[in-house]
CSV table of C-alpha atoms in Angstrom, one decimal:
chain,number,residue,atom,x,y,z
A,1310,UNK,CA,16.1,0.6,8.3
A,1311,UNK,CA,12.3,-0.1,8.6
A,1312,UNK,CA,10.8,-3.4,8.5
A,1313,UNK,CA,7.3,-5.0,8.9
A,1314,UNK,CA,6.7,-8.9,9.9
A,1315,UNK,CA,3.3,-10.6,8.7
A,1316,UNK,CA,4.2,-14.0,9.8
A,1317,UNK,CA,0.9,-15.4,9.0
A,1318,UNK,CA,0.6,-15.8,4.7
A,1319,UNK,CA,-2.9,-17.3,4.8
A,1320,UNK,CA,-5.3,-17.6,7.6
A,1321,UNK,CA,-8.6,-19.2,7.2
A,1322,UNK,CA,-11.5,-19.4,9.5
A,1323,UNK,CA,-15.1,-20.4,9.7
A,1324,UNK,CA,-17.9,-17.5,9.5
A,1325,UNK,CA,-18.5,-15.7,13.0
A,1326,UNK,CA,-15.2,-16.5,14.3
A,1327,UNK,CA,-12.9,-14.0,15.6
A,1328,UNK,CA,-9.2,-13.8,14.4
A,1329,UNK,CA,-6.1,-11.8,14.7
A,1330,UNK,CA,-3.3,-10.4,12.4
A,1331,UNK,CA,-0.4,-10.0,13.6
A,1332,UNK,CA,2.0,-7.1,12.3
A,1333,UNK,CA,5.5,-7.0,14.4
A,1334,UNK,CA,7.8,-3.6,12.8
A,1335,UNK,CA,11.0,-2.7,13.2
A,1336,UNK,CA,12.2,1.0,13.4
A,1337,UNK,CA,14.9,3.0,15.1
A,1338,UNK,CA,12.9,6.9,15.3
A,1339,UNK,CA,10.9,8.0,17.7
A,1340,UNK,CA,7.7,9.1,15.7
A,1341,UNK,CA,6.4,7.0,13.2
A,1342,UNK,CA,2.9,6.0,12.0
A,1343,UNK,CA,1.6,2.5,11.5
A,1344,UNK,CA,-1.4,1.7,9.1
A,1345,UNK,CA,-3.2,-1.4,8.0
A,1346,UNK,CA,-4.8,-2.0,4.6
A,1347,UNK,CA,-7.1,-4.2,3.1
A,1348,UNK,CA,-6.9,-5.4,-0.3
A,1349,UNK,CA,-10.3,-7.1,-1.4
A,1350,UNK,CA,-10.2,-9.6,-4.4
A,1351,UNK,CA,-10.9,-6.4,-6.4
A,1352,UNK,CA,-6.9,-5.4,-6.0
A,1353,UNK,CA,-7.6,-1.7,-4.4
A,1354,UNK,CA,-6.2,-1.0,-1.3
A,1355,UNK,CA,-8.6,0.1,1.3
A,1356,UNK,CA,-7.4,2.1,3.8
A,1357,UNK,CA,-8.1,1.5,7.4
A,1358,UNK,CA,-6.4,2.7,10.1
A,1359,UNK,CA,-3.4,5.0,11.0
A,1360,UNK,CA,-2.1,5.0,14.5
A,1361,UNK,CA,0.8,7.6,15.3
A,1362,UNK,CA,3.8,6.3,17.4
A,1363,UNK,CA,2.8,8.7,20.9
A,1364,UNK,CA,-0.6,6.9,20.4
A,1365,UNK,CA,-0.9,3.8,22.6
A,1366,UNK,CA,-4.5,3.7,22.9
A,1367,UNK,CA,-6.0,0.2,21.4
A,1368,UNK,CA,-8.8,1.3,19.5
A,1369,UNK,CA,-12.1,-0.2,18.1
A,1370,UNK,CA,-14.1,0.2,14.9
A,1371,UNK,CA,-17.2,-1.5,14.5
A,1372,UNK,CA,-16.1,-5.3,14.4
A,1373,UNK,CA,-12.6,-4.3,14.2
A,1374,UNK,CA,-10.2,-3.4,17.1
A,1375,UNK,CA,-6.3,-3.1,17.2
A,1376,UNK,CA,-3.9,-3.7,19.8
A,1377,UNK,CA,-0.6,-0.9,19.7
A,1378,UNK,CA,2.1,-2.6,21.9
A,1379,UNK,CA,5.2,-0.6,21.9
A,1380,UNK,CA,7.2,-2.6,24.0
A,1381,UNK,CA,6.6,-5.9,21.4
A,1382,UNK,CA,6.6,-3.8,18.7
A,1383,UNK,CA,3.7,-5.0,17.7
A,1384,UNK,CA,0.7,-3.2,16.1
A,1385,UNK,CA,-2.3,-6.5,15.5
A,1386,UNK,CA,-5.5,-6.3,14.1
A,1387,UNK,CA,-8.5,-8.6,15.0
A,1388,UNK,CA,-11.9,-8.9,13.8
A,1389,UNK,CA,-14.6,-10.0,15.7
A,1390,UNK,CA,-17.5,-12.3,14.6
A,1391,UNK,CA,-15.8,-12.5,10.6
A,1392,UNK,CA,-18.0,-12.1,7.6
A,1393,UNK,CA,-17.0,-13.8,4.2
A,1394,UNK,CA,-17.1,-10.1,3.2
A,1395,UNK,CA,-13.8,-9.9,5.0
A,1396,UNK,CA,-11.8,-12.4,3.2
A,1397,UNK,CA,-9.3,-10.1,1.5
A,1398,UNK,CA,-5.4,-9.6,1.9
A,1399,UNK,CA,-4.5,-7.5,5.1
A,1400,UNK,CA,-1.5,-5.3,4.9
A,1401,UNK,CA,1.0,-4.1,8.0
A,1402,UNK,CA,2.6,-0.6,7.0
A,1403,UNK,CA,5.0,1.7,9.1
A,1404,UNK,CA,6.3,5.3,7.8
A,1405,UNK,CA,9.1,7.1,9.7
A,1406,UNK,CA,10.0,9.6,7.4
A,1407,UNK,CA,10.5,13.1,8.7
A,1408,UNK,CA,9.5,15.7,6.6
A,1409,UNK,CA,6.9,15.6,4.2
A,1410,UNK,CA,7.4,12.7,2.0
A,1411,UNK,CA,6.6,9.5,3.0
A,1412,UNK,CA,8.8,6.4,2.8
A,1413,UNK,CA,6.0,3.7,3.4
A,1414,UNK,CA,7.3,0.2,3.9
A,1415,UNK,CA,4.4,-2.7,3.7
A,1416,UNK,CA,4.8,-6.6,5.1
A,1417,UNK,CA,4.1,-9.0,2.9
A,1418,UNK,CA,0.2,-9.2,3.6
A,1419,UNK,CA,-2.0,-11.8,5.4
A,1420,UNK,CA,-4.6,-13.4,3.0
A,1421,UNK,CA,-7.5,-13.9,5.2
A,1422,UNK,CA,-10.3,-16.1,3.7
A,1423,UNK,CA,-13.3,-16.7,5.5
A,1424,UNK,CA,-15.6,-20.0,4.8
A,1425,UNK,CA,-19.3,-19.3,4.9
B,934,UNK,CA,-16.1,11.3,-8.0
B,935,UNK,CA,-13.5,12.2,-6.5
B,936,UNK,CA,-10.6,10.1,-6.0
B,937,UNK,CA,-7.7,8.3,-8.1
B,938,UNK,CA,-8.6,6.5,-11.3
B,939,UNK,CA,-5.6,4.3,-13.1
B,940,UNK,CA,-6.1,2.9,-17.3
B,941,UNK,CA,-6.5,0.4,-18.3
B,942,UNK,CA,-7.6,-1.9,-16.3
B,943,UNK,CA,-5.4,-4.4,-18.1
B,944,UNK,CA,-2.7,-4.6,-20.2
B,945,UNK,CA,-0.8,-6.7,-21.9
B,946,UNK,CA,2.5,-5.7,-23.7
B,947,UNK,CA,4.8,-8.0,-26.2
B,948,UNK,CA,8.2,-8.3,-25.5
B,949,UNK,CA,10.6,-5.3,-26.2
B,950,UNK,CA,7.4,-3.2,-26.2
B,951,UNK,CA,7.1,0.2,-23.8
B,952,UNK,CA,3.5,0.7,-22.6
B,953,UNK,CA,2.6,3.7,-20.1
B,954,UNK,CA,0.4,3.4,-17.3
B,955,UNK,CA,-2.0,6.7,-16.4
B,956,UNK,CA,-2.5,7.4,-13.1
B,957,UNK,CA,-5.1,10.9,-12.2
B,958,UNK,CA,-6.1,11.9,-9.0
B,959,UNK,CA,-8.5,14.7,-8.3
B,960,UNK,CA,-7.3,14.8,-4.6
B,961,UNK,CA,-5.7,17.6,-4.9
B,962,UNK,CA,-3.0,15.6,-3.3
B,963,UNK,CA,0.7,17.1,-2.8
B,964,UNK,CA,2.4,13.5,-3.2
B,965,UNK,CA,1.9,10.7,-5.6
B,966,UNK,CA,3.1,7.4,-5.8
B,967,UNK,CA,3.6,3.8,-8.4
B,968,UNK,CA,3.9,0.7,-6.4
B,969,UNK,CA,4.3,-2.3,-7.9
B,970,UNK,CA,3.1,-5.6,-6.6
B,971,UNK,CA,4.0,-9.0,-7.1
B,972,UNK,CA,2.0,-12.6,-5.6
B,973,UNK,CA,3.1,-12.9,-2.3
B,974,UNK,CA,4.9,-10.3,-1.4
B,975,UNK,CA,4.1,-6.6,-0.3
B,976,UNK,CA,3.7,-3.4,-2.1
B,977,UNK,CA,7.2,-2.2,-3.6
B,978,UNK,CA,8.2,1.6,-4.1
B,979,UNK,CA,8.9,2.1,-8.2
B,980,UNK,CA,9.1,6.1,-8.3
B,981,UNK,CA,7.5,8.9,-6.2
B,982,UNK,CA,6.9,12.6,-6.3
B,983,UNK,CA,6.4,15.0,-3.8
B,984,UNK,CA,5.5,18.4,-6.5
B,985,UNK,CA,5.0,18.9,-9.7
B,986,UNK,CA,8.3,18.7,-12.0
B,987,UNK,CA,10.0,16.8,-9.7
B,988,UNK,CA,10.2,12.7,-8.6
B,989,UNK,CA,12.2,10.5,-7.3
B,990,UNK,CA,13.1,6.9,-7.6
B,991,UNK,CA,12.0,4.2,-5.6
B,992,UNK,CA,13.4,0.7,-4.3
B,993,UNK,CA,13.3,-0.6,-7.5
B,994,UNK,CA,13.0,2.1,-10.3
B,995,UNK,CA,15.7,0.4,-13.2
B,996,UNK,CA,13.1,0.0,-16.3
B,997,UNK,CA,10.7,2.4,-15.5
B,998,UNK,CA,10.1,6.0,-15.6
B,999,UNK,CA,7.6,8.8,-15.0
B,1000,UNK,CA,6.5,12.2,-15.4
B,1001,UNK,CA,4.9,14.8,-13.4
B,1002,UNK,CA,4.2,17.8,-15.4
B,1003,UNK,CA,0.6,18.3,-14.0
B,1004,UNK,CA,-0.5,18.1,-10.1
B,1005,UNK,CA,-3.2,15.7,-11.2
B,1006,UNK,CA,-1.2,13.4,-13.0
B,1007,UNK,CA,1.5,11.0,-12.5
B,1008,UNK,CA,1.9,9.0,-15.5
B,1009,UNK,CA,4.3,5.4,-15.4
B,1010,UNK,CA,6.0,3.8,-18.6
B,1011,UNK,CA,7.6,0.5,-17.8
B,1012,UNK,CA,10.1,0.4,-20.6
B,1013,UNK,CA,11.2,-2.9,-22.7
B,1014,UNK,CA,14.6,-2.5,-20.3
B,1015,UNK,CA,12.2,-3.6,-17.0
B,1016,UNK,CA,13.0,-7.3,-17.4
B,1017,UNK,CA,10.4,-9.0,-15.9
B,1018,UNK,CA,7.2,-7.0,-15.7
B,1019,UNK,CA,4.3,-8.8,-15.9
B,1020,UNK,CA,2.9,-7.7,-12.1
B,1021,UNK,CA,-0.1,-5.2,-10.4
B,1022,UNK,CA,0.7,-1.8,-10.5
B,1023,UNK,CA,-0.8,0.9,-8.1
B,1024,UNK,CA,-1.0,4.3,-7.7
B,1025,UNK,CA,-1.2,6.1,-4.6
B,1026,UNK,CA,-1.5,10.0,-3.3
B,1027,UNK,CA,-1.2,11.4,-0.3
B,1028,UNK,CA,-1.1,15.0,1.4
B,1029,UNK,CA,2.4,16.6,2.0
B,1030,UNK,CA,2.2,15.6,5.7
B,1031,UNK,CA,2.3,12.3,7.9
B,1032,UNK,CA,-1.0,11.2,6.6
B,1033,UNK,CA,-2.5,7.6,5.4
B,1034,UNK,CA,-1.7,6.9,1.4
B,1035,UNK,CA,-5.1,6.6,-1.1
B,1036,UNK,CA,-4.6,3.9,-3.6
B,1037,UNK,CA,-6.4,3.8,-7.3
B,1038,UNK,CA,-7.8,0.4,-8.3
B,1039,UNK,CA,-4.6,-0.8,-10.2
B,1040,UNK,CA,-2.8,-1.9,-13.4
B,1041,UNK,CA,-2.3,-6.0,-14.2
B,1042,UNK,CA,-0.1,-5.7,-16.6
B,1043,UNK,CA,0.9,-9.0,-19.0
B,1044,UNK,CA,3.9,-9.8,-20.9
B,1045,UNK,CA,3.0,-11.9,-24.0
């Protein structure tokens, strides 16, 4: 069975800080994908990144970066220098499925709020 | 525009009512999925379907149920059997391959 850890419900930090979600899964294949989402106050998920299992590289997006770890089983997210643009709930997500339908299991979310 | 649009934006249903839940997408998405989500806690797995005519159910599918008679649409009714209801519903798509989920903007539904 698949499972994703957000251990931290509510984070909150003071504008231009930098801060890290945590996202610890659990999964016994091989391949899998693992995504994060924001969810603004608006409810729609925004998808944000999708990082493949064979995929190790850490990788960077504008004020955003991730750090894959395999061997903790850990996929976190941090963003650099927040904005209160990026308060919002963060969601962990792994997939596993094989074939073409996706069995999507998401933590419970981080709610992020950041004070101007 | 393309992407996923879900009506109404709220709803709110008396007890013992049905009320159905439209979901479109002009993704031209294989997949489609309802999630329902609840305060504090993550996105749960109500019914999903992979082509048209077919679906499956979810983690927790007792009280609802769906159609897929078109590619574009994936309608939800939460029936007066769903005992507590009152939550946000999404919709998502996604291509027939190992690929991110889209999500529409969402349902709040409210039991009066």
């Amino acid at each position: 069975a698949q499972k994703v850890t957000q251990a931290q419900t509510e984070i909150s930090v003071v504008e231009k800080e930098d801060v890290t979600l945590d996202c610890v899964y659990e999964t016994r294949d091989t391949t899998y994908y693992l995504f994060w989402y924001k969810q603004p106050p608006s409810g729609e998920l925004v998808f944000l990144i999708r990082r493949n299992s064979f995929d190790e590289q850490n990788e960077i997006s504008g004020r955003y970066s991730w750090n894959f770890q395999k061997s903790t089983s850990s996929f976190n997210f941090t963003i650099t220098a927040s904005q209160v643009v990026d308060s919002a709930v963060y969601f962990c997500a792994l997939s596993d499925t094989p074939g073409g339908y996706q069995k999507v299991t998401f933590g419970i979310g981080t709610k992020l709020q950041v004070i101007p | 525009d393309g992407g996923i649009t879900q009506s109404p934006k709220y709803l709110f249903r008396k007890e013992g009512q049905n009320v159905t839940l439209s979901c479109e997408q002009n993704l031209n998405h294989d997949a489609m999925y309802w999630y329902r989500q609840d305060p504090g806690q993550g996105l749960r797995l109500i019914y999903y379907s992979q082509i048209v005519n077919d679906f499956q159910k979810g983690d927790i599918a007792e009280g609802y149920s769906v159609s897929r008679e078109k590619k574009e649409s994936f309608p939800l009714t939460v029936t007066s059997a769903q005992k507590n209801p009152t939550a946000f519903y999404l919709c998502a798509t996604g291509p027939f391959s190992y690929n991110e989920q889209f999500f529409g903007p969402g349902t709040r539904l409210t039991v009066l």
